[in-house]
CSV table of C-alpha atoms in Angstrom, one decimal:
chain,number,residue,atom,x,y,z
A,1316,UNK,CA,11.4,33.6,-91.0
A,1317,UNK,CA,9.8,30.3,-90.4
A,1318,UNK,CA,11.2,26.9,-92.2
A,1319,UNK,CA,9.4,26.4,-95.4
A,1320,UNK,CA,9.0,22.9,-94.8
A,1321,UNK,CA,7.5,23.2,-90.9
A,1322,UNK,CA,5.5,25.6,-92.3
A,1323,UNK,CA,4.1,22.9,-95.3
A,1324,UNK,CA,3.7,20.9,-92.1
A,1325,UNK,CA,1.3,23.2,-90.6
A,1326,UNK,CA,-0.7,24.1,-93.3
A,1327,UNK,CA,-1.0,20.6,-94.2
A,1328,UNK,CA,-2.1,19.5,-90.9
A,1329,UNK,CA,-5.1,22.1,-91.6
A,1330,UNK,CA,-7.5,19.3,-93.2
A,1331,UNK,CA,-8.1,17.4,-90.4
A,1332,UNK,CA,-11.5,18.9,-89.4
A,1333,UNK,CA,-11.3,20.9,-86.0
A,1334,UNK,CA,-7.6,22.1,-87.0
A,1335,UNK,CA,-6.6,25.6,-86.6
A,1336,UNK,CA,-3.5,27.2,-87.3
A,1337,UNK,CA,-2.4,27.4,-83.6
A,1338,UNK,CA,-3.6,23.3,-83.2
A,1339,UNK,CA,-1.8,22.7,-86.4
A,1340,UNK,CA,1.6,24.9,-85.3
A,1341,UNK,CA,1.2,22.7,-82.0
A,1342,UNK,CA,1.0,19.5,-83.6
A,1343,UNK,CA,4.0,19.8,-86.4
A,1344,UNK,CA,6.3,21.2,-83.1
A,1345,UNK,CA,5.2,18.4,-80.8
A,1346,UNK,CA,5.7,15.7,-83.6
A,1347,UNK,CA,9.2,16.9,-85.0
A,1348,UNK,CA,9.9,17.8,-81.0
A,1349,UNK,CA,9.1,15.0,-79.3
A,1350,UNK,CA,7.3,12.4,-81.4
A,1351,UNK,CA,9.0,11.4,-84.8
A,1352,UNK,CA,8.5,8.0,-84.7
A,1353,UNK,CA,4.7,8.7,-84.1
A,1354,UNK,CA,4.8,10.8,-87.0
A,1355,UNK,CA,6.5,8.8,-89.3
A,1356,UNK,CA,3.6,5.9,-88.1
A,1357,UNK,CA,1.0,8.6,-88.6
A,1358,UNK,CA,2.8,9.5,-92.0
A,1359,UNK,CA,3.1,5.8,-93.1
A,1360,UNK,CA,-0.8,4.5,-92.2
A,1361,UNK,CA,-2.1,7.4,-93.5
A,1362,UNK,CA,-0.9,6.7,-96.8
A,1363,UNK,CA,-1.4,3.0,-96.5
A,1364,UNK,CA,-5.0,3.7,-95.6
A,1365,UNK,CA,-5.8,6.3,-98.1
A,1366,UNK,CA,-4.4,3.8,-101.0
A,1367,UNK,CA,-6.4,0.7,-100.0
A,1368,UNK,CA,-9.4,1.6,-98.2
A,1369,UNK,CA,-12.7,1.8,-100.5
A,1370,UNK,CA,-15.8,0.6,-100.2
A,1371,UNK,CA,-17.7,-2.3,-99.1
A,1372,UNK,CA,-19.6,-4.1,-101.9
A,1373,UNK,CA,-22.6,-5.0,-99.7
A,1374,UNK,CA,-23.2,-1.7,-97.3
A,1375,UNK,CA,-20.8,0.4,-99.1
A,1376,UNK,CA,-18.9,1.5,-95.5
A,1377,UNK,CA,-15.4,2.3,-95.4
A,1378,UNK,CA,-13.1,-0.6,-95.5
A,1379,UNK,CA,-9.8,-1.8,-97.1
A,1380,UNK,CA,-11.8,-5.7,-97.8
A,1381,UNK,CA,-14.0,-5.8,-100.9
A,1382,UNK,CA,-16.5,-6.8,-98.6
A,1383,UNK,CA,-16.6,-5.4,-94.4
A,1384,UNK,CA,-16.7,-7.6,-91.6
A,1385,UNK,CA,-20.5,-7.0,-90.6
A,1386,UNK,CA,-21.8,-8.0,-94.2
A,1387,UNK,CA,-19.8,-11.5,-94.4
A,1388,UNK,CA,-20.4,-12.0,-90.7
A,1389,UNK,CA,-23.1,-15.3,-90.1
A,1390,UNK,CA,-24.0,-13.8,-86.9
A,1391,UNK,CA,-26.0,-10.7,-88.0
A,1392,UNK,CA,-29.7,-11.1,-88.5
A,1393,UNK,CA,-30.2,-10.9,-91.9
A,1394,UNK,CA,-33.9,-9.4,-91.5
A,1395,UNK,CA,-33.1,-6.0,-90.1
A,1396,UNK,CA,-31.3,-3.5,-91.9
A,1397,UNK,CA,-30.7,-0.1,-90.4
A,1398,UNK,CA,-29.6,3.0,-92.8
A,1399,UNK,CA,-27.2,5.5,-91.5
A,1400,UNK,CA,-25.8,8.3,-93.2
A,1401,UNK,CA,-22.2,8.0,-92.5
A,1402,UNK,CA,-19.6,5.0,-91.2
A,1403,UNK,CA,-18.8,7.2,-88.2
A,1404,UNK,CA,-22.9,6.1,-87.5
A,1405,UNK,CA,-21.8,2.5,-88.1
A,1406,UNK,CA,-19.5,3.2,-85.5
A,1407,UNK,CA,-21.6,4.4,-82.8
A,1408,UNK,CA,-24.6,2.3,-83.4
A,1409,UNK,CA,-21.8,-0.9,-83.1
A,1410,UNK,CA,-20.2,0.9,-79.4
A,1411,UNK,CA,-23.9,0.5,-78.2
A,1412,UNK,CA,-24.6,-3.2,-79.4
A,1413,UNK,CA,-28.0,-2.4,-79.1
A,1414,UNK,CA,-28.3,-3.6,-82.9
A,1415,UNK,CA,-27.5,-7.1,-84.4
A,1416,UNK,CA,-28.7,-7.0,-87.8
A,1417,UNK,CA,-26.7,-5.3,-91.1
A,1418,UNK,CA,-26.6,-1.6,-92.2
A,1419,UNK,CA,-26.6,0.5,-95.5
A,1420,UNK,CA,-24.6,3.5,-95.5
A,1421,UNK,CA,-25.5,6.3,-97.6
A,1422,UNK,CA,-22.5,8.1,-97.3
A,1423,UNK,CA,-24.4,10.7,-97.3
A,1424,UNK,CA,-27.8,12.2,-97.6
A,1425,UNK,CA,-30.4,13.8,-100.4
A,1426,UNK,CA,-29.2,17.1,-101.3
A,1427,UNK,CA,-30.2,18.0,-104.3
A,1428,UNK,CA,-28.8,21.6,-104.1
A,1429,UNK,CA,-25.3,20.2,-104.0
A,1430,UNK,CA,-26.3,17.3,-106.7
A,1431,UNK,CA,-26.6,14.6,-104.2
A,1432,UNK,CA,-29.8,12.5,-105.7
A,1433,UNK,CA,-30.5,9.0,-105.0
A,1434,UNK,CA,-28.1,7.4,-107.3
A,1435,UNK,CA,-24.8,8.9,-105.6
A,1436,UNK,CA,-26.3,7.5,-102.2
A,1437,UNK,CA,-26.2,4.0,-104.1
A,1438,UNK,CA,-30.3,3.7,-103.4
A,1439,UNK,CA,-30.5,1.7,-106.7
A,1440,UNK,CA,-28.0,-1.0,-105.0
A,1441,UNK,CA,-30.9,-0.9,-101.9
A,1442,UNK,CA,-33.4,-1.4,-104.1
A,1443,UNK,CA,-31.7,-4.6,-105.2
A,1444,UNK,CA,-30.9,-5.6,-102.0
A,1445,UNK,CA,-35.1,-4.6,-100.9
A,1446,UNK,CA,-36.0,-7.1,-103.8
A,1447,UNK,CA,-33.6,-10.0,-103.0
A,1448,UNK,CA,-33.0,-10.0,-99.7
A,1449,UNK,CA,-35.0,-11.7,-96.9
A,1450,UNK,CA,-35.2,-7.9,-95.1
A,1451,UNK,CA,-38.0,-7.5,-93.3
A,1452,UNK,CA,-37.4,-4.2,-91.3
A,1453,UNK,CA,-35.6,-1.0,-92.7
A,1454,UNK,CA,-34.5,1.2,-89.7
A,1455,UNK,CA,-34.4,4.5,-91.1
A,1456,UNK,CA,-31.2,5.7,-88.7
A,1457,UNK,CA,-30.4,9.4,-90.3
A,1458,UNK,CA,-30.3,12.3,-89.0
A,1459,UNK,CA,-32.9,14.4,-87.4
A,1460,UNK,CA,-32.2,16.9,-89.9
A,1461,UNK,CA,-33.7,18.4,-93.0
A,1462,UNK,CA,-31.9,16.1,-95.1
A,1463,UNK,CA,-32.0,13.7,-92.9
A,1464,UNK,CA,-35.5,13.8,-92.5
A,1465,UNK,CA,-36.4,13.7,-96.2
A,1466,UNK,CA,-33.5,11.0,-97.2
A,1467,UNK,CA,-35.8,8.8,-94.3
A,1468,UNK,CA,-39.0,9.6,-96.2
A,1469,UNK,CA,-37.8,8.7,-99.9
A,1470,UNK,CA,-36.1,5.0,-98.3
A,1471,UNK,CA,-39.4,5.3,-96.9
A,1472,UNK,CA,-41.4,4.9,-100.1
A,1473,UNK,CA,-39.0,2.5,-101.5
A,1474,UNK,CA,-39.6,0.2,-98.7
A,1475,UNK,CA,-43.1,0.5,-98.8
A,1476,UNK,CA,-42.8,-0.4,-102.6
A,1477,UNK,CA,-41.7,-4.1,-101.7
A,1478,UNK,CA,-43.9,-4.1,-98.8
A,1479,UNK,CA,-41.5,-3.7,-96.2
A,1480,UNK,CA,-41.8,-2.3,-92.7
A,1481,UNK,CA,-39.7,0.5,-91.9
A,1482,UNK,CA,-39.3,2.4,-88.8
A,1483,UNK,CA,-37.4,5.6,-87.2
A,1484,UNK,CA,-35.3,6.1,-84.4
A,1485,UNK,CA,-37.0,7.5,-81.4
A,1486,UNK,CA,-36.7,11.4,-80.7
A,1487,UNK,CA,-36.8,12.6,-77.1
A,1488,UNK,CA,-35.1,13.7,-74.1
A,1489,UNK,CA,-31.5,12.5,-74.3
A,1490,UNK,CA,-30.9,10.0,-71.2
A,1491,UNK,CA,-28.7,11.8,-68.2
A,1492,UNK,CA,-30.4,15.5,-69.9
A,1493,UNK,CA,-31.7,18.3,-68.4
A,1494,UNK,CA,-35.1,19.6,-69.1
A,1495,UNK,CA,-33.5,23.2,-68.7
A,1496,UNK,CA,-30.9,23.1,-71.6
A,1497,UNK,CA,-32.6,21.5,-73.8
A,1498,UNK,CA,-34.0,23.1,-77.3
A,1499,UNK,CA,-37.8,23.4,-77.7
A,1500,UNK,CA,-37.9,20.8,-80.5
A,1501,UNK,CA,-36.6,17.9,-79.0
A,1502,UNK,CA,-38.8,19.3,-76.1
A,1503,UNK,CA,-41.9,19.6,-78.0
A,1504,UNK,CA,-41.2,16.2,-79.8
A,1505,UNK,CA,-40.9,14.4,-76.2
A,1506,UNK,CA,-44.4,16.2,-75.5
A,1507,UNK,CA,-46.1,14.8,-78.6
A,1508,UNK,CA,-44.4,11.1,-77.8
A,1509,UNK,CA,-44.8,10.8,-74.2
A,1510,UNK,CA,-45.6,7.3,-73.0
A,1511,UNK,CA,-48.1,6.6,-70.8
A,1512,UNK,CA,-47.1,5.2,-67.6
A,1513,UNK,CA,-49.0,1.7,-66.4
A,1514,UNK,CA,-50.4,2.4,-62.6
B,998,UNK,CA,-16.0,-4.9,-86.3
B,999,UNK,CA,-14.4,-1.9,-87.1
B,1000,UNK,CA,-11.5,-2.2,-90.5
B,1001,UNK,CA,-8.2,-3.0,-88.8
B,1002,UNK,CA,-6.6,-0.4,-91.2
B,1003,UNK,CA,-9.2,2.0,-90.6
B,1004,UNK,CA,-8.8,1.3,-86.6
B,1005,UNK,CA,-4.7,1.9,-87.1
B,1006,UNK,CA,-5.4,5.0,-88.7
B,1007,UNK,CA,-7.4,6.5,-86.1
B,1008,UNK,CA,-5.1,5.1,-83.1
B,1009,UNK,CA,-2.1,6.7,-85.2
B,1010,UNK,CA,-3.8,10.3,-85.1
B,1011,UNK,CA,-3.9,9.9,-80.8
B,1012,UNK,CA,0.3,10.7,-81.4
B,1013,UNK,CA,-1.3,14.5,-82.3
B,1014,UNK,CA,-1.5,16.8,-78.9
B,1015,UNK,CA,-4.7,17.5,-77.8
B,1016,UNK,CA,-6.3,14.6,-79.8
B,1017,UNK,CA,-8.7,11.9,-78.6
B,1018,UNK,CA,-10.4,9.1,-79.2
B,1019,UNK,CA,-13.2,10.9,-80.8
B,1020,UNK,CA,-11.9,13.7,-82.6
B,1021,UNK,CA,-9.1,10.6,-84.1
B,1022,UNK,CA,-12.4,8.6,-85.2
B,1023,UNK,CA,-13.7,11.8,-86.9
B,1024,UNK,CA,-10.3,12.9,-88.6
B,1025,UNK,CA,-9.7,9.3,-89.9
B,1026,UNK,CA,-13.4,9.1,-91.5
B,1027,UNK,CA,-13.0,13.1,-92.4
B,1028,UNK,CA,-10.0,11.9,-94.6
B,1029,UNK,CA,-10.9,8.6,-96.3
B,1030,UNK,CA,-14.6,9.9,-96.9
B,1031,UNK,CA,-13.9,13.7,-97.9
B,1032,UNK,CA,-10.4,15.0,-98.5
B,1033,UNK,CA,-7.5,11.8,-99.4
B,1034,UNK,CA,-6.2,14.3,-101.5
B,1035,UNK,CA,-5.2,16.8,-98.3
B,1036,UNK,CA,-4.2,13.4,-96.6
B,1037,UNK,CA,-1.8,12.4,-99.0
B,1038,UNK,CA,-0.4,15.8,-98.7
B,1039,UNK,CA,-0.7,15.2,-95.0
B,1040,UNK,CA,1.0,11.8,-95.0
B,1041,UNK,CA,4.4,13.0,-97.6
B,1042,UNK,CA,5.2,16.7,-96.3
B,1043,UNK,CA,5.3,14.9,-92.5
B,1044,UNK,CA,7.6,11.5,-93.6
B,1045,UNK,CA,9.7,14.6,-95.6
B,1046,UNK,CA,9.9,17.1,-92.5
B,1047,UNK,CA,10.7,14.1,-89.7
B,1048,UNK,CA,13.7,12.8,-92.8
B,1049,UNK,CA,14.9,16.7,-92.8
B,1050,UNK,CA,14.1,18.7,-89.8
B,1051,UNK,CA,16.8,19.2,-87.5
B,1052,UNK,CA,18.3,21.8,-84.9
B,1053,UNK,CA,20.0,24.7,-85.9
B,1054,UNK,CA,23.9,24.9,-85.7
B,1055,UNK,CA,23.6,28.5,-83.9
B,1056,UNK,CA,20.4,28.9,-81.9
B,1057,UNK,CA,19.1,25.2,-82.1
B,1058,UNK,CA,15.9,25.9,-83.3
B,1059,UNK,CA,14.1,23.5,-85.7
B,1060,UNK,CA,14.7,23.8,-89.2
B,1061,UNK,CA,15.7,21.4,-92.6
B,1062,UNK,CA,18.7,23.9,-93.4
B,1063,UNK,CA,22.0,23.8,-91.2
B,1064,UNK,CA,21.5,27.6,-89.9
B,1065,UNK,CA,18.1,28.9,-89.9
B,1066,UNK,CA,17.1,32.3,-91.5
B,1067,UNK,CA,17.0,34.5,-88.4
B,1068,UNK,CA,20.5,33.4,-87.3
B,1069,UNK,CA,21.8,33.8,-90.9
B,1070,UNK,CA,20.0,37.0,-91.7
B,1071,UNK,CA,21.9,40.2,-91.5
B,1072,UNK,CA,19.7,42.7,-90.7
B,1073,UNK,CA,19.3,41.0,-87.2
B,1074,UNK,CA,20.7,43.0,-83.8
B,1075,UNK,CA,24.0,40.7,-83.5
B,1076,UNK,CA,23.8,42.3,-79.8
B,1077,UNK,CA,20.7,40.9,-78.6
B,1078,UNK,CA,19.9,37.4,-77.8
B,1079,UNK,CA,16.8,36.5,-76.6
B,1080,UNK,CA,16.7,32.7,-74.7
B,1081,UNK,CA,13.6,30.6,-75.2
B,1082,UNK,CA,12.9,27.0,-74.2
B,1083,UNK,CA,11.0,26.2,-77.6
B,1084,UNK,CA,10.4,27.2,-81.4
B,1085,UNK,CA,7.0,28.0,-80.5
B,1086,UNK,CA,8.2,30.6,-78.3
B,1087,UNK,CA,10.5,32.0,-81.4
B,1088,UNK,CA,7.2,31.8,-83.4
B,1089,UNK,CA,5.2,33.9,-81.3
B,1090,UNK,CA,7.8,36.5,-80.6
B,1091,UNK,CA,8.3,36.6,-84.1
B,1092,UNK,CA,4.8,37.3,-84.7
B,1093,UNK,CA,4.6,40.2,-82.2
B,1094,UNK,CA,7.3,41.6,-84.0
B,1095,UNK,CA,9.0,43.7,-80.9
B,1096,UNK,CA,12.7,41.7,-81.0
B,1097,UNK,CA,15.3,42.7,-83.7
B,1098,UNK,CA,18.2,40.4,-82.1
B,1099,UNK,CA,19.0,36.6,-82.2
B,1100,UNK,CA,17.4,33.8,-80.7
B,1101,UNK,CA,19.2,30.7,-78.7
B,1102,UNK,CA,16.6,27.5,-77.9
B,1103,UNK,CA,17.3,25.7,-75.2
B,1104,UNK,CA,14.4,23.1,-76.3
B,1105,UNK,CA,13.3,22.5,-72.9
B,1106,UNK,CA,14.4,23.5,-69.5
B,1107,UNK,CA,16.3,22.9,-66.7
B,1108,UNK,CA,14.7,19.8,-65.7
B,1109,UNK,CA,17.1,17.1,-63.0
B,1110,UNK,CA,14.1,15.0,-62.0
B,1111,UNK,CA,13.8,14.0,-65.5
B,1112,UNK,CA,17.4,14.0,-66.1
B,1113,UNK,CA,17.6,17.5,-68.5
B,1114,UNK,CA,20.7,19.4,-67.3
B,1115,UNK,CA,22.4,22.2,-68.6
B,1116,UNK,CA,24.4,20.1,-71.6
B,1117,UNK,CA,21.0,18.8,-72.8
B,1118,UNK,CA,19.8,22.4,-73.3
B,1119,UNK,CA,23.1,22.9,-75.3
B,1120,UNK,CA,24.3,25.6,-72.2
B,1121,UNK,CA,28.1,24.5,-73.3
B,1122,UNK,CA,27.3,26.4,-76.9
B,1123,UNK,CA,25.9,28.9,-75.6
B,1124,UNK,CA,28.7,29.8,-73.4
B,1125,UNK,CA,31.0,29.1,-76.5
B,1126,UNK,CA,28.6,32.4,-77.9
B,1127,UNK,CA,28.5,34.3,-75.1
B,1128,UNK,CA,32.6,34.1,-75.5
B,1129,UNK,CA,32.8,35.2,-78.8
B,1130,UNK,CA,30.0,37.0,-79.9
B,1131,UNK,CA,29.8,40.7,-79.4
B,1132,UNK,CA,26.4,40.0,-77.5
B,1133,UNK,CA,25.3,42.9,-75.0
B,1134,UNK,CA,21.8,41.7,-73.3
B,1135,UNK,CA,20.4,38.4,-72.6
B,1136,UNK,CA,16.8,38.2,-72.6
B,1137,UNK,CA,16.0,35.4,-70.6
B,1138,UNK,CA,12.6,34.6,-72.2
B,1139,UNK,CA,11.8,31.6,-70.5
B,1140,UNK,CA,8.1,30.7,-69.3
B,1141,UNK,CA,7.1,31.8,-65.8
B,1142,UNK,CA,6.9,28.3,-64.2
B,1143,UNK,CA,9.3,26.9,-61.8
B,1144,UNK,CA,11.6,25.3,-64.0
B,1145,UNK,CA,11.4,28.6,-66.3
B,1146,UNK,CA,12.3,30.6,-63.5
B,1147,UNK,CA,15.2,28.3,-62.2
B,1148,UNK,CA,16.5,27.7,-65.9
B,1149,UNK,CA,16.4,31.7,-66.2
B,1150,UNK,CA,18.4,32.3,-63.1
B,1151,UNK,CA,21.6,29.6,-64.0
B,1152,UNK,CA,21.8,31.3,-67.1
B,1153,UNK,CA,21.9,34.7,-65.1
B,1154,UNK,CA,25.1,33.2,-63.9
B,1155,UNK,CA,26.3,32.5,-66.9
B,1156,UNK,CA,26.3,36.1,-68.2
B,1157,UNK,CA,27.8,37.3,-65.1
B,1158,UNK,CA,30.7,35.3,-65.6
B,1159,UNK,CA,30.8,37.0,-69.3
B,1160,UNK,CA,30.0,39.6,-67.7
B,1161,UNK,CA,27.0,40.7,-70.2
B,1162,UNK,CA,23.3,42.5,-68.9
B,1163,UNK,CA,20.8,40.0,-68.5
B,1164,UNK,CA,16.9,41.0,-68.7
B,1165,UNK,CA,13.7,39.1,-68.0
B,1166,UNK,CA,10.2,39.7,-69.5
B,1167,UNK,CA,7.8,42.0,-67.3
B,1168,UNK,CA,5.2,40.0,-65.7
B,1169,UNK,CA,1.6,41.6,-64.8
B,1170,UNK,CA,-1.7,41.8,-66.3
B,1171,UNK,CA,-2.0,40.7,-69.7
B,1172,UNK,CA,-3.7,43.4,-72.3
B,1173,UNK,CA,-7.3,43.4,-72.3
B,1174,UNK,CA,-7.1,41.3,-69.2
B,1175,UNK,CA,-10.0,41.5,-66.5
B,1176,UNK,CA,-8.9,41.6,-63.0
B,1177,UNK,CA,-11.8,39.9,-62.3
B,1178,UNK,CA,-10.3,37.1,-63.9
B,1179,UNK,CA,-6.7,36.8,-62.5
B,1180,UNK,CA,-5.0,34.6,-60.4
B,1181,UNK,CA,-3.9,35.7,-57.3
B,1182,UNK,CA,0.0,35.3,-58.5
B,1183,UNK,CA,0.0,37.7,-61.4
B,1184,UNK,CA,-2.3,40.2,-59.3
B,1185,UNK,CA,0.6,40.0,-56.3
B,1186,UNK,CA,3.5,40.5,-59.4
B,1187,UNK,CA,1.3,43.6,-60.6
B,1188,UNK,CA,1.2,45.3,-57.4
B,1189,UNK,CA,4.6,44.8,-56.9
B,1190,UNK,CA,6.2,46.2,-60.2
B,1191,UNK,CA,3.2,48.8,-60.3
B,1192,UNK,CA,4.8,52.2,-62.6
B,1193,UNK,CA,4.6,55.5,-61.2
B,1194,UNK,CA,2.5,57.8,-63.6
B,1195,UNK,CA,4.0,61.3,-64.7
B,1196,UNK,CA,1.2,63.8,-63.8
């Protein structure tokens, strides 16, 4: 008994990730309720951003330039590049400002059950930037996971190809933590790289 | 740092209820990285439902046609008419399946800080109905809170005037409910409207 078109609404509302159909029935009410000229924002950027944003030519993250902000910025040390896995990790990496040098995003990581080998990552574009570029530390930022892990490990042997140092993030206790919820790997791992206080 | 279109994007999906900064960021880079195709779904089935969505002539629920199904169907009680504050609510009663009748949405309640009397809850047409309708019982379906309450008992008034039964959903504790669990409120209305048992 339900309009066709609010129920199009709903079930299109069901890709964004985290959407259920009672989040998604709550969203097309509250919009057509309350917020239509939100929607019709939401409606007009989405499109806008789905039509021009690719990727960048450089660090291939997601950008509607050819080429993003961080790779034509002057300020940002071109001797350290740190590889992340998604542009969401840009993101983060950037909120801390711990970091000041460039990134490659992989968009991904090895997989090779779904088909994901090095070429879809773009690590034949890395290898040309390795060779050409006055990069003298890769900073292996993917995830602690499987993939993660072994995407690290083959950048790894690519760096050590052109004879350039790479590293990878720290693993430990997460700061503000507690000892009692935390899993027995990243307990274990804190164990194995404790640091030894001076006296 | 961050793409300004990209940055847009995810400021235009904080309009959604229940939606962050966080969860924004993650939809935004869900879409442009994994599924444009469901956004540009997305992005032209809600610019067509906020172009053609609008109230109902009978009950004032949402809907792109002039009357909506329930209030043009035939095989609906014409002698029931069950009052809710929003299409939601229709939604969910509609899913339990219990009501046969008609519905009248007041979208909203009776509200006078905030300037919602009874014309903006379309009260008028409803009176206009109650007139000339061959309606029996109103179910006053409106939420338990304070304004439900005090929306629920002016419209009592109005079907004393037409002189037409008026009912109000049975309040207790909900089905599979723990007591443990309840608030003091519902516990008190339990007690209260407790059923004798045949033995």
């Amino acid at each position: 008994m339900k309009s066709p078109l609010i129920q199009s609404l709903i079930e299109a509302f069901r890709v964004l990730p985290g959407v259920g159909p009672k989040s998604a029935q709550r969203m097309a009410y509250h919009i057509l309720e309350r917020n239509k000229k939100g929607g019709t924002t939401l409606s007009s950027v989405l499109s806008e951003a789905i039509e021009k944003v690719g990727h960048c030519s450089q660090c291939r993250t997601l950008t509607e330039e050819a080429t993003c902000g961080i790779c034509v910025s002057e300020r940002r040390l071109k001797t350290e590049l740190c590889i992340v896995e998604t542009p969401s990790d840009v993101s983060v990496i950037e909120q801390s400002g711990i970091f000041r040098g460039k990134y490659f995003v992989l968009m991904g990581h090895l997989s090779p059950i779904d088909g994901v080998g090095p070429e879809a990552l773009g690590l034949d574009q890395l290898a040309l930037r390795l060779a050409s570029e006055p990069i003298e530390e890769l900073i292996l930022a993917t995830n602690p996971t499987v993939e993660g892990e072994a995407t690290a490990h083959y950048i790894l042997q690519m760096a050590k190809q052109h004879g350039i140092k790479a590293s990878r993030l720290a693993q430990g206790i997460p700061m503000g933590g507690e000892l009692e919820y935390l899993d027995s790997g990243t307990l274990s791992q804190a164990f194995l790289a404790r640091n030894t206080l001076e006296s």
